[in-house]
Coordinates of C-alpha atoms (C1' of nucleotides) in Angstrom, one line a residue:
Chain R
X1101 CA 8.9 20.8 -21.6
X1102 CA 8.1 20.0 -25.8
X1103 CA 11.7 18.3 -25.6
X1104 CA 10.9 16.3 -22.6
X1105 CA 7.7 15.2 -24.7
X1106 CA 9.3 14.6 -27.3
X1107 CA 12.1 12.6 -25.5
X1108 CA 9.4 10.6 -24.2
X1109 CA 7.8 9.6 -27.1
X1110 CA 11.1 8.3 -28.7
X1111 CA 11.3 6.2 -25.4
X1112 CA 7.9 4.9 -26.1
X1113 CA 8.6 4.4 -29.4
X1114 CA 11.9 2.4 -28.8
X1115 CA 9.5 -0.3 -27.6
X1116 CA 6.9 -0.4 -30.2
X1117 CA 4.9 1.8 -28.1
X1118 CA 2.8 5.0 -29.6
X1119 CA 2.4 8.0 -28.2
X1120 CA -1.4 8.5 -28.6
X1121 CA -3.0 11.8 -27.4
X1122 CA -4.6 9.8 -24.6
X1123 CA -1.1 9.3 -23.3
X1124 CA 0.3 12.6 -24.2
X1125 CA -2.4 14.1 -22.3
X1126 CA -1.5 12.0 -18.8
X1127 CA 2.5 12.6 -19.7
X1128 CA 1.9 16.5 -19.9
X1129 CA 0.1 16.3 -16.9
X1130 CA 2.6 14.2 -15.3
X1131 CA 5.2 16.9 -16.4
X1132 CA 3.4 20.0 -15.4
X1133 CA 2.9 18.7 -11.6
X1134 CA 6.2 16.9 -11.5
X1135 CA 7.1 18.6 -7.8
X1136 CA 3.6 17.0 -6.5
X1137 CA 2.8 13.1 -6.2
X1138 CA -0.1 12.4 -7.9
X1139 CA -1.9 9.6 -7.1
X1140 CA -3.8 7.8 -10.4
X1141 CA -7.1 9.4 -9.3
X1142 CA -5.4 12.7 -9.6
X1143 CA -3.8 12.3 -13.0
X1144 CA -7.2 11.2 -14.2
X1145 CA -9.3 14.8 -12.7
X1146 CA -6.1 16.3 -14.4
X1147 CA -6.2 15.0 -17.4
X1148 CA -10.2 15.5 -18.0
X1149 CA -9.5 19.2 -18.5
X1150 CA -7.0 18.2 -21.6
X1151 CA -8.4 15.5 -22.8
X1152 CA -12.8 14.7 -21.2
X1153 CA -13.2 11.8 -22.6
X1154 CA -10.6 9.8 -21.5
X1155 CA -11.2 6.6 -19.1
X1156 CA -9.7 5.9 -15.7
X1157 CA -8.6 2.9 -16.9
X1158 CA -6.6 4.3 -19.7
X1159 CA -4.8 6.3 -17.3
X1160 CA -3.9 3.6 -14.9
X1161 CA -2.7 1.7 -18.0
X1162 CA -0.6 4.6 -19.1
X1163 CA 0.6 4.8 -15.8
X1164 CA 1.8 1.5 -15.4
X1165 CA 3.0 1.7 -19.4
X1166 CA 5.3 4.5 -18.1
X1167 CA 6.4 2.8 -14.8
X1168 CA 7.8 -0.4 -16.7
X1169 CA 10.1 1.8 -19.1
X1170 CA 10.9 3.4 -16.0
X1171 CA 10.2 6.9 -17.5
X1172 CA 8.1 7.5 -13.7
X1173 CA 8.2 5.7 -10.6
X1174 CA 5.7 4.5 -8.2
X1175 CA 5.9 5.1 -4.9
X1176 CA 4.3 4.4 -1.8
X1177 CA 3.6 6.7 1.0
X1178 CA 1.1 4.5 2.9
X1179 CA -2.3 6.0 2.9
X1180 CA -3.7 3.4 0.6
X1181 CA -2.9 4.7 -2.9
X1182 CA 0.0 4.6 -5.3
X1183 CA 1.6 7.8 -6.0
X1184 CA 3.6 8.7 -9.6
X1185 CA 6.1 10.9 -9.8
X1186 CA 9.2 11.4 -12.8
X1187 CA 12.1 9.7 -12.9
X1188 CA 14.9 12.4 -12.3
X1189 CA 16.4 12.2 -15.6
X1190 CA 19.8 10.4 -15.8
X1191 CA 19.7 10.4 -12.0
X1192 CA 21.2 6.4 -11.0
X1193 CA 18.7 6.1 -8.3
X1194 CA 15.7 7.4 -6.6
X1195 CA 16.0 10.5 -4.2
X1196 CA 14.1 10.0 -0.9
X1197 CA 11.3 11.6 0.8
X1198 CA 10.3 13.4 3.9
X1199 CA 6.8 13.0 5.2
X1200 CA 5.1 14.9 7.9
X1201 CA 3.4 13.0 10.3
X1202 CA 1.4 16.2 11.8
X1203 CA 0.3 17.7 8.3
X1204 CA 1.0 15.0 5.5
X1205 CA 3.3 16.7 3.1
X1206 CA 5.6 15.3 1.8
X1207 CA 8.9 17.2 1.2
X1208 CA 12.1 16.0 -0.8
X1209 CA 15.6 14.9 -0.5
X1210 CA 17.3 16.0 -3.8
X1211 CA 21.0 14.6 -2.9
X1212 CA 21.2 10.5 -2.6
X1213 CA 23.3 10.2 0.7
X1214 CA 23.0 6.2 0.6
X1215 CA 26.1 5.6 -1.4
X1216 CA 28.5 4.6 1.3
X1217 CA 25.8 2.2 2.9
X1218 CA 25.2 0.8 -0.5
X1219 CA 28.7 -0.2 -0.6
X1220 CA 28.6 -2.1 2.8
X1221 CA 25.4 -3.4 2.5
X1222 CA 26.4 -5.2 -0.9
X1223 CA 29.4 -6.7 0.5
X1224 CA 27.9 -7.7 3.8
X1225 CA 24.6 -9.4 2.5
X1226 CA 25.8 -10.1 -0.9
X1227 CA 22.9 -8.1 -2.2
X1228 CA 23.4 -6.4 -5.6
X1229 CA 21.5 -2.9 -5.0
X1230 CA 19.9 -1.8 -7.9
X1231 CA 17.1 0.6 -6.4
X1232 CA 16.7 1.6 -2.9
X1233 CA 13.6 3.3 -1.0
X1234 CA 14.0 6.0 1.8
X1235 CA 11.6 7.9 3.7
X1236 CA 11.6 9.8 6.7
X1237 CA 8.7 10.4 9.1
X1238 CA 8.6 13.3 11.6
X1239 CA 8.1 16.5 12.1
X1240 CA 8.5 19.4 9.0
X1241 CA 10.1 22.9 9.6
X1242 CA 6.2 23.8 9.4
X1243 CA 4.5 22.0 12.3
X1244 CA 7.8 22.2 14.4
X1245 CA 6.4 24.2 17.6
X1246 CA 2.8 22.8 16.9
X1247 CA 3.3 19.4 18.0
X1248 CA 3.5 18.7 21.7
X1249 CA 4.1 15.3 21.9
X1250 CA 6.0 14.0 18.2
X1251 CA 5.8 10.2 19.1
X1252 CA 2.3 9.7 19.6
X1253 CA 1.9 10.2 16.4
X1254 CA 3.6 7.4 15.0
X1255 CA 1.0 4.8 15.9
X1256 CA -0.4 3.0 12.9
X1257 CA 0.3 5.9 10.1
X1258 CA 3.6 4.4 9.6
X1259 CA 4.2 1.7 7.0
Chain N
X1050 CA 7.4 -16.4 24.5
X1051 CA 5.3 -16.5 27.5
X1052 CA 7.4 -13.5 28.8
X1053 CA 6.4 -11.4 25.9
X1054 CA 2.6 -12.4 25.6
X1055 CA 2.9 -11.4 29.4
X1056 CA 4.7 -8.1 28.3
X1057 CA 2.1 -7.1 25.4
X1058 CA -0.6 -8.1 27.7
X1059 CA 0.7 -5.0 30.2
X1060 CA 1.1 -3.1 27.4
X1061 CA -2.3 -3.4 26.4
X1062 CA -3.6 -2.9 29.7
X1063 CA -1.6 0.2 30.5
X1064 CA -3.8 1.5 27.2
X1065 CA -6.8 0.1 28.9
X1066 CA -7.3 -2.6 26.2
X1067 CA -7.2 -6.3 27.1
X1068 CA -5.8 -8.8 25.6
X1069 CA -8.6 -11.4 24.7
X1070 CA -8.2 -14.7 23.6
X1071 CA -8.2 -13.6 19.7
X1072 CA -6.2 -11.2 20.7
X1073 CA -3.7 -13.7 22.2
X1074 CA -4.2 -15.9 19.5
X1075 CA -3.3 -13.3 16.8
X1076 CA -0.2 -12.2 18.9
X1077 CA 1.2 -15.9 19.4
X1078 CA 0.8 -16.2 15.4
X1079 CA 2.9 -13.2 15.1
X1080 CA 5.6 -14.3 17.7
X1081 CA 5.9 -17.6 15.8
X1082 CA 6.3 -16.3 12.6
X1083 CA 8.5 -13.3 14.0
X1084 CA 11.2 -13.8 10.8
X1085 CA 8.2 -13.8 8.2
X1086 CA 6.0 -10.9 6.7
X1087 CA 2.7 -11.1 7.1
X1088 CA -0.1 -10.0 5.6
X1089 CA -3.4 -9.6 7.7
X1090 CA -5.1 -12.6 5.3
X1091 CA -1.8 -14.8 6.4
X1092 CA -2.1 -13.6 10.2
X1093 CA -5.9 -14.8 9.6
X1094 CA -5.6 -18.0 8.3
X1095 CA -2.5 -18.9 10.8
X1096 CA -4.9 -18.2 14.0
X1097 CA -7.7 -20.0 12.6
X1098 CA -5.9 -23.0 13.8
X1099 CA -5.7 -21.7 17.2
X1100 CA -9.0 -19.9 17.1
X1101 CA -11.3 -21.2 14.2
X1102 CA -14.3 -19.3 15.1
X1103 CA -12.5 -15.6 14.5
X1104 CA -13.1 -13.5 12.1
X1105 CA -11.3 -11.3 9.8
X1106 CA -12.1 -8.0 10.8
X1107 CA -10.9 -9.0 14.4
X1108 CA -7.6 -9.7 13.0
X1109 CA -7.6 -6.5 10.9
X1110 CA -8.9 -4.5 14.0
X1111 CA -6.2 -6.3 16.5
X1112 CA -3.6 -5.7 14.2
X1113 CA -4.6 -2.1 14.1
X1114 CA -4.4 -1.8 17.6
X1115 CA -0.9 -3.8 17.9
X1116 CA 0.3 -1.1 15.1
X1117 CA -1.3 1.7 17.0
X1118 CA 0.4 1.2 20.6
X1119 CA 3.5 0.5 18.6
X1120 CA 3.7 -3.3 19.5
X1121 CA 4.2 -4.0 15.6
X1122 CA 5.0 -1.9 12.7
X1123 CA 3.0 -2.0 9.7
X1124 CA 5.0 -2.6 6.3
X1125 CA 4.6 -1.8 3.0
X1126 CA 6.4 -3.7 0.4
X1127 CA 4.1 -2.6 -2.7
X1128 CA 2.7 -5.8 -3.5
X1129 CA -0.8 -4.2 -2.3
X1130 CA -0.9 -5.8 0.9
X1131 CA -0.5 -4.1 4.3
X1132 CA 2.5 -6.5 6.0
X1133 CA 3.0 -6.7 9.9
X1134 CA 6.2 -7.5 11.6
X1135 CA 7.0 -7.0 15.6
X1136 CA 9.0 -3.7 16.7
X1137 CA 12.7 -5.0 18.1
X1138 CA 12.3 -4.2 22.0
X1139 CA 13.7 -1.3 22.6
X1140 CA 14.7 -0.3 19.4
X1141 CA 14.6 3.2 18.7
X1142 CA 14.2 2.8 14.9
X1143 CA 12.8 0.1 12.4
X1144 CA 15.3 -1.9 10.5
X1145 CA 15.6 -1.9 6.9
X1146 CA 14.6 -4.0 4.0
X1147 CA 16.3 -6.1 1.0
X1148 CA 13.8 -7.0 -1.7
X1149 CA 14.9 -9.7 -4.0
X1150 CA 13.2 -8.4 -7.5
X1151 CA 13.8 -11.6 -9.1
X1152 CA 12.3 -14.4 -6.1
X1153 CA 10.6 -11.8 -3.9
X1154 CA 12.1 -13.0 -0.9
X1155 CA 12.7 -9.9 1.8
X1156 CA 15.7 -10.3 4.2
X1157 CA 16.4 -8.0 6.9
X1158 CA 19.2 -5.5 8.0
X1159 CA 19.2 -5.3 11.4
X1160 CA 22.2 -2.5 11.6
X1161 CA 20.7 0.7 11.7
X1162 CA 23.0 2.4 9.6
X1163 CA 21.6 5.7 9.2
X1164 CA 22.7 7.4 12.1
X1165 CA 24.8 10.3 10.5
X1166 CA 22.5 10.5 7.5
X1167 CA 19.5 11.6 9.8
X1168 CA 22.1 13.9 11.8
X1169 CA 22.3 15.8 8.1
X1170 CA 18.7 15.5 7.2
X1171 CA 17.6 16.9 10.4
X1172 CA 20.1 20.3 10.3
X1173 CA 19.4 20.4 6.3
X1174 CA 15.7 19.9 6.0
X1175 CA 14.9 21.2 9.8
X1176 CA 13.4 18.0 10.0
X1177 CA 12.5 16.2 13.3
X1178 CA 12.7 12.8 12.7
X1179 CA 10.5 10.4 14.5
X1180 CA 11.0 7.0 12.2
X1181 CA 12.2 5.7 8.6
X1182 CA 11.7 3.2 5.9
X1183 CA 14.7 2.0 4.2
X1184 CA 14.4 -1.0 1.5
X1185 CA 16.7 -2.0 -0.8
X1186 CA 15.5 -3.6 -4.0
X1187 CA 17.8 -5.7 -6.2
X1188 CA 19.4 -9.3 -6.3
X1189 CA 19.7 -11.8 -3.4
X1190 CA 22.8 -13.8 -3.0
X1191 CA 20.4 -17.0 -3.8
X1192 CA 19.8 -15.3 -7.2
X1193 CA 22.9 -14.2 -8.5
X1194 CA 24.1 -15.6 -11.6
X1195 CA 20.8 -16.5 -12.3
X1196 CA 19.8 -13.2 -13.6
X1197 CA 21.1 -11.5 -16.5
X1198 CA 20.1 -8.3 -17.2
X1199 CA 18.8 -6.8 -13.8
X1200 CA 17.9 -3.7 -15.0
X1201 CA 15.4 -5.3 -16.6
X1202 CA 13.5 -6.1 -13.7
X1203 CA 12.6 -3.0 -11.7
X1204 CA 10.2 -1.7 -14.2
X1205 CA 6.6 -0.8 -12.4
X1206 CA 8.1 -3.6 -9.7
X1207 CA 9.3 -1.0 -7.3
X1208 CA 7.4 1.1 -5.1
Chain B
dA446 C1' -24.0 -14.2 42.8
dC447 C1' -26.3 -10.2 40.4
dA448 C1' -27.3 -6.6 37.4
dC449 C1' -25.3 -2.9 34.8
dT450 C1' -22.1 -0.6 31.6
dA451 C1' -18.4 -0.9 28.8
dT452 C1' -15.6 -3.6 26.0
dT453 C1' -15.1 -6.5 22.2
dA454 C1' -16.5 -10.2 18.7
dG455 C1' -18.7 -11.9 14.7
dA456 C1' -21.1 -11.4 10.8
dT457 C1' -21.5 -9.0 6.7
dA458 C1' -22.0 -4.6 4.1
dA459 C1' -19.7 -1.1 1.8
dT460 C1' -15.6 1.4 0.0
dA461 C1' -12.2 2.5 -2.4
dA462 C1' -8.6 1.1 -5.5
dT463 C1' -6.9 -1.3 -8.9
dT464 C1' -7.1 -4.8 -12.7
dA465 C1' -9.5 -7.4 -16.5
dT466 C1' -13.0 -8.0 -20.1
dT467 C1' -15.3 -7.2 -23.8
dT468 C1' -16.6 -4.1 -27.5
dT469 C1' -15.4 -0.4 -30.2
dA470 C1' -12.4 2.9 -32.8
dA471 C1' -8.1 4.7 -34.3
dA472 C1' -3.6 3.8 -36.6
dA473 C1' -0.6 1.3 -39.6
dC474 C1' 0.8 -1.7 -43.1
dC475 C1' 0.7 -3.9 -47.3
Chain K
dG471 C1' -9.3 0.9 -49.6
dG472 C1' -9.3 -3.1 -46.7
dT473 C1' -7.0 -5.5 -43.2
dT474 C1' -4.4 -6.4 -39.5
dT475 C1' -3.0 -4.6 -35.3
dT476 C1' -2.8 -1.8 -31.3
dA477 C1' -5.1 1.0 -28.1
dA478 C1' -9.1 3.3 -25.7
dA479 C1' -13.5 3.4 -23.9
dA480 C1' -17.0 1.5 -20.8
dT481 C1' -18.2 -1.5 -17.4
dA482 C1' -17.8 -5.5 -15.0
dA483 C1' -15.0 -7.9 -11.5
dT484 C1' -11.7 -8.6 -7.9
dT485 C1' -9.1 -7.4 -4.0
dA486 C1' -7.9 -5.4 0.3
dT487 C1' -9.6 -3.0 3.9
dT488 C1' -13.1 -0.5 6.6
dA489 C1' -17.7 0.3 8.6
dT490 C1' -22.0 -1.3 10.7
dC491 C1' -24.7 -3.4 14.0
dT492 C1' -26.1 -7.0 16.8
dA493 C1' -24.8 -10.2 20.1
dA494 C1' -21.6 -11.8 23.6
dT495 C1' -18.2 -11.0 27.2
dA496 C1' -16.0 -9.3 31.3
dG497 C1' -15.1 -6.2 34.8
dT498 C1' -17.9 -3.3 38.6
dG499 C1' -20.4 -2.1 42.7
dT500 C1' -23.8 -3.4 44.9

DNA sequence: ACACTATTAGATAATAATTATTTTAAAACC
DNA sequence: GGTTTTAAAATAATTATTATCTAATAGTGT
């Protein structure tokens, strides 16, 4: 934990940014909730415990900054809010997500899986891939059996 | 074109909805711009040429309805607007997109490509896949050579 | 054709997320 | 220590989308 904070501090200062107390509090909240996919509002509420005087705009600015420096990733699950998660250290690419259409839970797929497909796409479409986003929408193991007509669930929920 | 309008009319009436003049105008705009990824605002402006009295709320309602009936798909490219596109007729799954980080152009990948991966994911994660979204972010063939440091482009743009 | 009922549209207000602005405070640098 | 720069706070503004409420329209049965 401390190592990672220190590392982020270095990443910031490498671009002439400082790890202010507000930024540090925000980073710590993100680190402490690494498995979740927090929205700016979520982060704001959690950060307030550590630093009650912080403003929502500061949280937004910090998240934007961390995102610019590619320390965190922005995610969009189509629910109208941007979510944030730490970029896996050293990982070339982003991992993937499983979104349950029944309960809304988001699980992670930590394998890349797309390697061969990317090679094919780069060749066929003459497109240089830098990043990707892959999300599967369906029924998670917890909801299996509870859902009678899965197709009905898709509707306008998926984006 | 007329066939497709007629077909949509049937899909609507199968669920007790009518193809009102406003809805028809909206559908026609979507059909005429099938290659694009229009936002609600885009659709609204285009529909106004055909039916100047239409309201923005009606366009939103119509898009939501078409989306519920799975006649169109909602898309989210992380630019803060929901975009819409026709669902390929008879296609089991959604196709994929190539987004250029330099010029913003969105190209289509019409092949599915994910078949084997889905089988693997369903088995390994005990997750029943109903739909998916796959987007590659990078440099399109048009911008190739124009971009010196592609990695720089990622930043906070990708969600 | 006519009244009746339900559906849909229009207009506009409300909401919600995010961004911009303006002022104030903190830090860094001579 | 005074000055310049950088970031934060507070709040206003913007933008996309949704909700509300009334009026129009279209079927339905008589």
